[in-house]
Amino acid sequence: MKAKLLSAWGYQGDAMNLPVADVRSAAPFYIEMLDFDVVENFDDPIKTIVLERDGIGMGLAENGGDPEQDGCAFRTDNVEALRNEFISNGLSNIGAIDGETRGDEKFRVFFVVAPDGLCFWIGELIPGTS
Protein backbone atom coordinates (compact mmCIF):
# COMPACT_ATOMS: atom_id res chain seq x y z
CA MET A 1 0.00 0.00 0.00
CA LYS A 2 1.34 3.41 -0.98
CA ALA A 3 1.36 5.96 1.84
CA LYS A 4 -0.69 9.14 1.50
CA LEU A 5 -0.01 12.62 2.74
CA LEU A 6 -2.92 13.86 4.86
CA SER A 7 -1.96 17.45 5.72
CA ALA A 8 0.90 19.95 5.66
CA TRP A 9 1.92 23.03 7.59
CA GLY A 10 4.97 25.23 7.24
CA TYR A 11 7.32 25.71 10.18
CA GLN A 12 7.11 29.48 9.70
CA GLY A 13 3.38 29.25 9.09
CA ASP A 14 3.24 29.10 5.29
CA ALA A 15 3.76 25.80 3.46
CA MET A 16 3.12 27.62 0.17
CA ASN A 17 6.07 30.01 0.53
CA LEU A 18 9.08 27.86 1.49
CA PRO A 19 12.34 29.68 0.72
CA VAL A 20 14.87 28.31 -1.75
CA ALA A 21 17.69 30.01 -3.65
CA ASP A 22 16.55 28.71 -7.07
CA VAL A 23 13.18 27.04 -7.61
CA ARG A 24 14.19 25.46 -10.93
CA SER A 25 17.17 23.64 -9.44
CA ALA A 26 15.33 22.70 -6.22
CA ALA A 27 12.24 21.17 -7.86
CA PRO A 28 13.77 17.92 -9.23
CA PHE A 29 14.52 16.66 -5.69
CA TYR A 30 10.85 16.93 -4.72
CA ILE A 31 9.65 15.40 -7.97
CA GLU A 32 12.13 12.51 -8.16
CA MET A 33 12.70 11.67 -4.49
CA LEU A 34 9.44 12.66 -2.77
CA ASP A 35 7.03 12.00 -5.68
CA PHE A 36 5.49 15.49 -5.89
CA ASP A 37 4.08 16.89 -9.13
CA VAL A 38 4.42 20.47 -10.34
CA VAL A 39 0.94 22.02 -10.46
CA GLU A 40 1.85 25.70 -10.86
CA ASN A 41 4.89 27.62 -11.94
CA PHE A 42 5.07 31.40 -12.02
CA ASP A 43 7.59 34.25 -12.01
CA ASP A 44 5.53 37.17 -10.70
CA PRO A 45 5.66 38.60 -8.10
CA ILE A 46 8.47 36.12 -7.22
CA LYS A 47 9.59 32.87 -8.82
CA THR A 48 7.49 30.10 -7.28
CA ILE A 49 6.78 26.46 -8.02
CA VAL A 50 3.74 24.85 -6.41
CA LEU A 51 4.09 21.11 -5.84
CA GLU A 52 1.40 18.64 -4.88
CA ARG A 53 1.11 15.05 -3.75
CA ASP A 54 -2.16 13.38 -2.72
CA GLY A 55 -3.92 16.73 -2.96
CA ILE A 56 -1.52 18.27 -0.42
CA GLY A 57 0.46 21.24 -1.69
CA MET A 58 3.59 23.17 -0.87
CA GLY A 59 5.30 26.03 -2.63
CA LEU A 60 8.99 26.69 -3.21
CA ALA A 61 9.71 30.40 -3.58
CA GLU A 62 12.71 32.60 -4.28
CA ASN A 63 11.61 34.93 -1.49
CA GLY A 64 14.97 35.75 0.13
CA GLY A 65 14.31 33.58 3.20
CA ASP A 66 16.81 31.17 4.72
CA PRO A 67 15.84 27.59 3.83
CA GLU A 68 17.87 26.25 6.76
CA GLN A 69 15.46 28.08 9.08
CA ASP A 70 12.28 26.77 7.48
CA GLY A 71 10.58 23.64 6.28
CA CYS A 72 7.30 21.81 6.36
CA ALA A 73 5.57 19.14 8.42
CA PHE A 74 3.54 16.45 6.71
CA ARG A 75 1.12 14.04 8.33
CA THR A 76 0.89 10.68 6.60
CA ASP A 77 -1.22 7.58 7.02
CA ASN A 78 1.81 5.24 6.96
CA VAL A 79 5.18 6.63 8.01
CA GLU A 80 7.06 3.39 7.43
CA ALA A 81 5.73 2.91 3.88
CA LEU A 82 6.49 6.54 3.01
CA ARG A 83 10.05 6.31 4.33
CA ASN A 84 10.59 3.07 2.37
CA GLU A 85 9.20 4.71 -0.77
CA PHE A 86 11.63 7.63 -0.43
CA ILE A 87 14.53 5.20 0.03
CA SER A 88 13.46 3.19 -3.05
CA ASN A 89 13.41 6.48 -4.99
CA GLY A 90 17.11 6.86 -4.14
CA LEU A 91 16.92 9.15 -1.11
CA SER A 92 19.85 8.40 1.18
CA ASN A 93 19.89 11.45 3.52
CA ILE A 94 16.89 10.33 5.59
CA GLY A 95 16.38 10.00 9.33
CA ALA A 96 15.34 6.89 11.22
CA ILE A 97 11.77 6.51 12.46
CA ASP A 98 11.42 7.71 16.03
CA GLY A 99 8.67 8.61 18.48
CA GLU A 100 7.55 12.15 19.25
CA THR A 101 4.87 13.67 21.47
CA ARG A 102 3.06 16.90 20.59
CA GLY A 103 0.59 17.87 23.30
CA ASP A 104 -1.59 14.81 23.89
CA GLU A 105 -0.75 13.26 20.54
CA LYS A 106 2.00 10.74 19.87
CA PHE A 107 3.56 10.26 16.46
CA ARG A 108 5.98 8.01 14.64
CA VAL A 109 8.21 10.42 12.73
CA PHE A 110 11.26 10.81 10.53
CA PHE A 111 13.03 13.81 9.06
CA VAL A 112 14.32 14.64 5.60
CA VAL A 113 16.68 17.52 4.85
CA ALA A 114 16.50 18.56 1.21
CA PRO A 115 19.62 19.60 -0.73
CA ASP A 116 18.29 23.19 -0.69
CA GLY A 117 18.38 23.16 3.15
CA LEU A 118 14.67 22.85 3.91
CA CYS A 119 13.83 20.35 6.66
CA PHE A 120 10.75 18.13 6.54
CA TRP A 121 9.03 16.42 9.47
CA ILE A 122 6.96 13.44 8.37
CA GLY A 123 4.70 11.93 11.01
CA GLU A 124 1.96 9.38 11.52
CA LEU A 125 -0.40 9.76 14.46
CA ILE A 126 -0.37 6.72 16.73
CA PRO A 127 -4.02 5.64 17.05
CA GLY A 128 -5.70 6.29 20.38
CA THR A 129 -3.38 9.13 21.44
CA SER A 130 -5.39 12.17 20.48
PDB file of C-alpha atoms in Angstrom:
ATOM      1  CA  MET A   1       0.000   0.000   0.000  1.00  0.00           C
ATOM      2  CA  LYS A   2       1.343   3.407  -0.983  1.00  0.00           C
ATOM      3  CA  ALA A   3       1.362   5.959   1.836  1.00  0.00           C
ATOM      4  CA  LYS A   4      -0.692   9.136   1.497  1.00  0.00           C
ATOM      5  CA  LEU A   5      -0.010  12.617   2.743  1.00  0.00           C
ATOM      6  CA  LEU A   6      -2.921  13.857   4.861  1.00  0.00           C
ATOM      7  CA  SER A   7      -1.957  17.449   5.716  1.00  0.00           C
ATOM      8  CA  ALA A   8       0.896  19.953   5.660  1.00  0.00           C
ATOM      9  CA  TRP A   9       1.921  23.025   7.593  1.00  0.00           C
ATOM     10  CA  GLY A  10       4.974  25.234   7.239  1.00  0.00           C
ATOM     11  CA  TYR A  11       7.325  25.708  10.181  1.00  0.00           C
ATOM     12  CA  GLN A  12       7.114  29.481   9.703  1.00  0.00           C
ATOM     13  CA  GLY A  13       3.377  29.251   9.088  1.00  0.00           C
ATOM     14  CA  ASP A  14       3.244  29.102   5.295  1.00  0.00           C
ATOM     15  CA  ALA A  15       3.761  25.804   3.458  1.00  0.00           C
ATOM     16  CA  MET A  16       3.117  27.623   0.169  1.00  0.00           C
ATOM     17  CA  ASN A  17       6.070  30.009   0.532  1.00  0.00           C
ATOM     18  CA  LEU A  18       9.080  27.859   1.490  1.00  0.00           C
ATOM     19  CA  PRO A  19      12.344  29.679   0.721  1.00  0.00           C
ATOM     20  CA  VAL A  20      14.867  28.310  -1.754  1.00  0.00           C
ATOM     21  CA  ALA A  21      17.690  30.010  -3.649  1.00  0.00           C
ATOM     22  CA  ASP A  22      16.554  28.707  -7.068  1.00  0.00           C
ATOM     23  CA  VAL A  23      13.176  27.039  -7.606  1.00  0.00           C
ATOM     24  CA  ARG A  24      14.186  25.456 -10.933  1.00  0.00           C
ATOM     25  CA  SER A  25      17.174  23.641  -9.444  1.00  0.00           C
ATOM     26  CA  ALA A  26      15.333  22.703  -6.223  1.00  0.00           C
ATOM     27  CA  ALA A  27      12.237  21.166  -7.857  1.00  0.00           C
ATOM     28  CA  PRO A  28      13.769  17.917  -9.227  1.00  0.00           C
ATOM     29  CA  PHE A  29      14.517  16.662  -5.694  1.00  0.00           C
ATOM     30  CA  TYR A  30      10.846  16.928  -4.719  1.00  0.00           C
ATOM     31  CA  ILE A  31       9.650  15.396  -7.973  1.00  0.00           C
ATOM     32  CA  GLU A  32      12.132  12.511  -8.161  1.00  0.00           C
ATOM     33  CA  MET A  33      12.702  11.667  -4.493  1.00  0.00           C
ATOM     34  CA  LEU A  34       9.436  12.661  -2.767  1.00  0.00           C
ATOM     35  CA  ASP A  35       7.028  12.001  -5.676  1.00  0.00           C
ATOM     36  CA  PHE A  36       5.489  15.489  -5.892  1.00  0.00           C
ATOM     37  CA  ASP A  37       4.079  16.888  -9.135  1.00  0.00           C
ATOM     38  CA  VAL A  38       4.422  20.466 -10.341  1.00  0.00           C
ATOM     39  CA  VAL A  39       0.942  22.016 -10.464  1.00  0.00           C
ATOM     40  CA  GLU A  40       1.847  25.703 -10.862  1.00  0.00           C
ATOM     41  CA  ASN A  41       4.894  27.619 -11.936  1.00  0.00           C
ATOM     42  CA  PHE A  42       5.068  31.403 -12.024  1.00  0.00           C
ATOM     43  CA  ASP A  43       7.594  34.254 -12.007  1.00  0.00           C
ATOM     44  CA  ASP A  44       5.529  37.169 -10.704  1.00  0.00           C
ATOM     45  CA  PRO A  45       5.661  38.599  -8.096  1.00  0.00           C
ATOM     46  CA  ILE A  46       8.472  36.121  -7.221  1.00  0.00           C
ATOM     47  CA  LYS A  47       9.590  32.870  -8.822  1.00  0.00           C
ATOM     48  CA  THR A  48       7.491  30.105  -7.285  1.00  0.00           C
ATOM     49  CA  ILE A  49       6.779  26.461  -8.017  1.00  0.00           C
ATOM     50  CA  VAL A  50       3.741  24.851  -6.412  1.00  0.00           C
ATOM     51  CA  LEU A  51       4.092  21.113  -5.845  1.00  0.00           C
ATOM     52  CA  GLU A  52       1.404  18.636  -4.885  1.00  0.00           C
ATOM     53  CA  ARG A  53       1.107  15.052  -3.748  1.00  0.00           C
ATOM     54  CA  ASP A  54      -2.160  13.376  -2.719  1.00  0.00           C
ATOM     55  CA  GLY A  55      -3.924  16.734  -2.961  1.00  0.00           C
ATOM     56  CA  ILE A  56      -1.518  18.265  -0.415  1.00  0.00           C
ATOM     57  CA  GLY A  57       0.457  21.238  -1.686  1.00  0.00           C
ATOM     58  CA  MET A  58       3.592  23.169  -0.872  1.00  0.00           C
ATOM     59  CA  GLY A  59       5.295  26.032  -2.632  1.00  0.00           C
ATOM     60  CA  LEU A  60       8.985  26.694  -3.211  1.00  0.00           C
ATOM     61  CA  ALA A  61       9.709  30.397  -3.583  1.00  0.00           C
ATOM     62  CA  GLU A  62      12.710  32.599  -4.279  1.00  0.00           C
ATOM     63  CA  ASN A  63      11.613  34.925  -1.486  1.00  0.00           C
ATOM     64  CA  GLY A  64      14.967  35.751   0.132  1.00  0.00           C
ATOM     65  CA  GLY A  65      14.312  33.581   3.199  1.00  0.00           C
ATOM     66  CA  ASP A  66      16.811  31.172   4.720  1.00  0.00           C
ATOM     67  CA  PRO A  67      15.843  27.591   3.830  1.00  0.00           C
ATOM     68  CA  GLU A  68      17.874  26.252   6.759  1.00  0.00           C
ATOM     69  CA  GLN A  69      15.464  28.081   9.084  1.00  0.00           C
ATOM     70  CA  ASP A  70      12.283  26.770   7.480  1.00  0.00           C
ATOM     71  CA  GLY A  71      10.583  23.641   6.282  1.00  0.00           C
ATOM     72  CA  CYS A  72       7.298  21.811   6.360  1.00  0.00           C
ATOM     73  CA  ALA A  73       5.569  19.136   8.418  1.00  0.00           C
ATOM     74  CA  PHE A  74       3.538  16.454   6.708  1.00  0.00           C
ATOM     75  CA  ARG A  75       1.120  14.036   8.326  1.00  0.00           C
ATOM     76  CA  THR A  76       0.891  10.679   6.605  1.00  0.00           C
ATOM     77  CA  ASP A  77      -1.217   7.580   7.024  1.00  0.00           C
ATOM     78  CA  ASN A  78       1.806   5.240   6.965  1.00  0.00           C
ATOM     79  CA  VAL A  79       5.179   6.629   8.011  1.00  0.00           C
ATOM     80  CA  GLU A  80       7.062   3.389   7.428  1.00  0.00           C
ATOM     81  CA  ALA A  81       5.728   2.907   3.880  1.00  0.00           C
ATOM     82  CA  LEU A  82       6.491   6.540   3.015  1.00  0.00           C
ATOM     83  CA  ARG A  83      10.049   6.311   4.333  1.00  0.00           C
ATOM     84  CA  ASN A  84      10.587   3.067   2.375  1.00  0.00           C
ATOM     85  CA  GLU A  85       9.196   4.713  -0.775  1.00  0.00           C
ATOM     86  CA  PHE A  86      11.631   7.627  -0.434  1.00  0.00           C
ATOM     87  CA  ILE A  87      14.527   5.205   0.027  1.00  0.00           C
ATOM     88  CA  SER A  88      13.463   3.191  -3.046  1.00  0.00           C
ATOM     89  CA  ASN A  89      13.406   6.484  -4.989  1.00  0.00           C
ATOM     90  CA  GLY A  90      17.110   6.864  -4.140  1.00  0.00           C
ATOM     91  CA  LEU A  91      16.920   9.153  -1.111  1.00  0.00           C
ATOM     92  CA  SER A  92      19.848   8.404   1.180  1.00  0.00           C
ATOM     93  CA  ASN A  93      19.888  11.447   3.517  1.00  0.00           C
ATOM     94  CA  ILE A  94      16.889  10.330   5.590  1.00  0.00           C
ATOM     95  CA  GLY A  95      16.383  10.000   9.332  1.00  0.00           C
ATOM     96  CA  ALA A  96      15.336   6.894  11.216  1.00  0.00           C
ATOM     97  CA  ILE A  97      11.767   6.509  12.460  1.00  0.00           C
ATOM     98  CA  ASP A  98      11.421   7.705  16.030  1.00  0.00           C
ATOM     99  CA  GLY A  99       8.667   8.611  18.478  1.00  0.00           C
ATOM    100  CA  GLU A 100       7.550  12.147  19.254  1.00  0.00           C
ATOM    101  CA  THR A 101       4.871  13.669  21.468  1.00  0.00           C
ATOM    102  CA  ARG A 102       3.062  16.902  20.589  1.00  0.00           C
ATOM    103  CA  GLY A 103       0.587  17.865  23.296  1.00  0.00           C
ATOM    104  CA  ASP A 104      -1.585  14.806  23.892  1.00  0.00           C
ATOM    105  CA  GLU A 105      -0.749  13.259  20.539  1.00  0.00           C
ATOM    106  CA  LYS A 106       1.996  10.735  19.868  1.00  0.00           C
ATOM    107  CA  PHE A 107       3.556  10.263  16.457  1.00  0.00           C
ATOM    108  CA  ARG A 108       5.976   8.006  14.641  1.00  0.00           C
ATOM    109  CA  VAL A 109       8.210  10.422  12.725  1.00  0.00           C
ATOM    110  CA  PHE A 110      11.261  10.809  10.531  1.00  0.00           C
ATOM    111  CA  PHE A 111      13.029  13.811   9.061  1.00  0.00           C
ATOM    112  CA  VAL A 112      14.323  14.639   5.597  1.00  0.00           C
ATOM    113  CA  VAL A 113      16.678  17.521   4.852  1.00  0.00           C
ATOM    114  CA  ALA A 114      16.504  18.563   1.208  1.00  0.00           C
ATOM    115  CA  PRO A 115      19.622  19.603  -0.726  1.00  0.00           C
ATOM    116  CA  ASP A 116      18.290  23.194  -0.687  1.00  0.00           C
ATOM    117  CA  GLY A 117      18.376  23.163   3.151  1.00  0.00           C
ATOM    118  CA  LEU A 118      14.666  22.849   3.907  1.00  0.00           C
ATOM    119  CA  CYS A 119      13.832  20.350   6.656  1.00  0.00           C
ATOM    120  CA  PHE A 120      10.753  18.130   6.538  1.00  0.00           C
ATOM    121  CA  TRP A 121       9.034  16.422   9.466  1.00  0.00           C
ATOM    122  CA  ILE A 122       6.957  13.441   8.370  1.00  0.00           C
ATOM    123  CA  GLY A 123       4.704  11.933  11.006  1.00  0.00           C
ATOM    124  CA  GLU A 124       1.963   9.379  11.516  1.00  0.00           C
ATOM    125  CA  LEU A 125      -0.402   9.763  14.458  1.00  0.00           C
ATOM    126  CA  ILE A 126      -0.367   6.724  16.733  1.00  0.00           C
ATOM    127  CA  PRO A 127      -4.018   5.640  17.045  1.00  0.00           C
ATOM    128  CA  GLY A 128      -5.697   6.295  20.377  1.00  0.00           C
ATOM    129  CA  THR A 129      -3.379   9.125  21.445  1.00  0.00           C
ATOM    130  CA  SER A 130      -5.395  12.173  20.480  1.00  0.00           C
TER     131      SER A 130
END
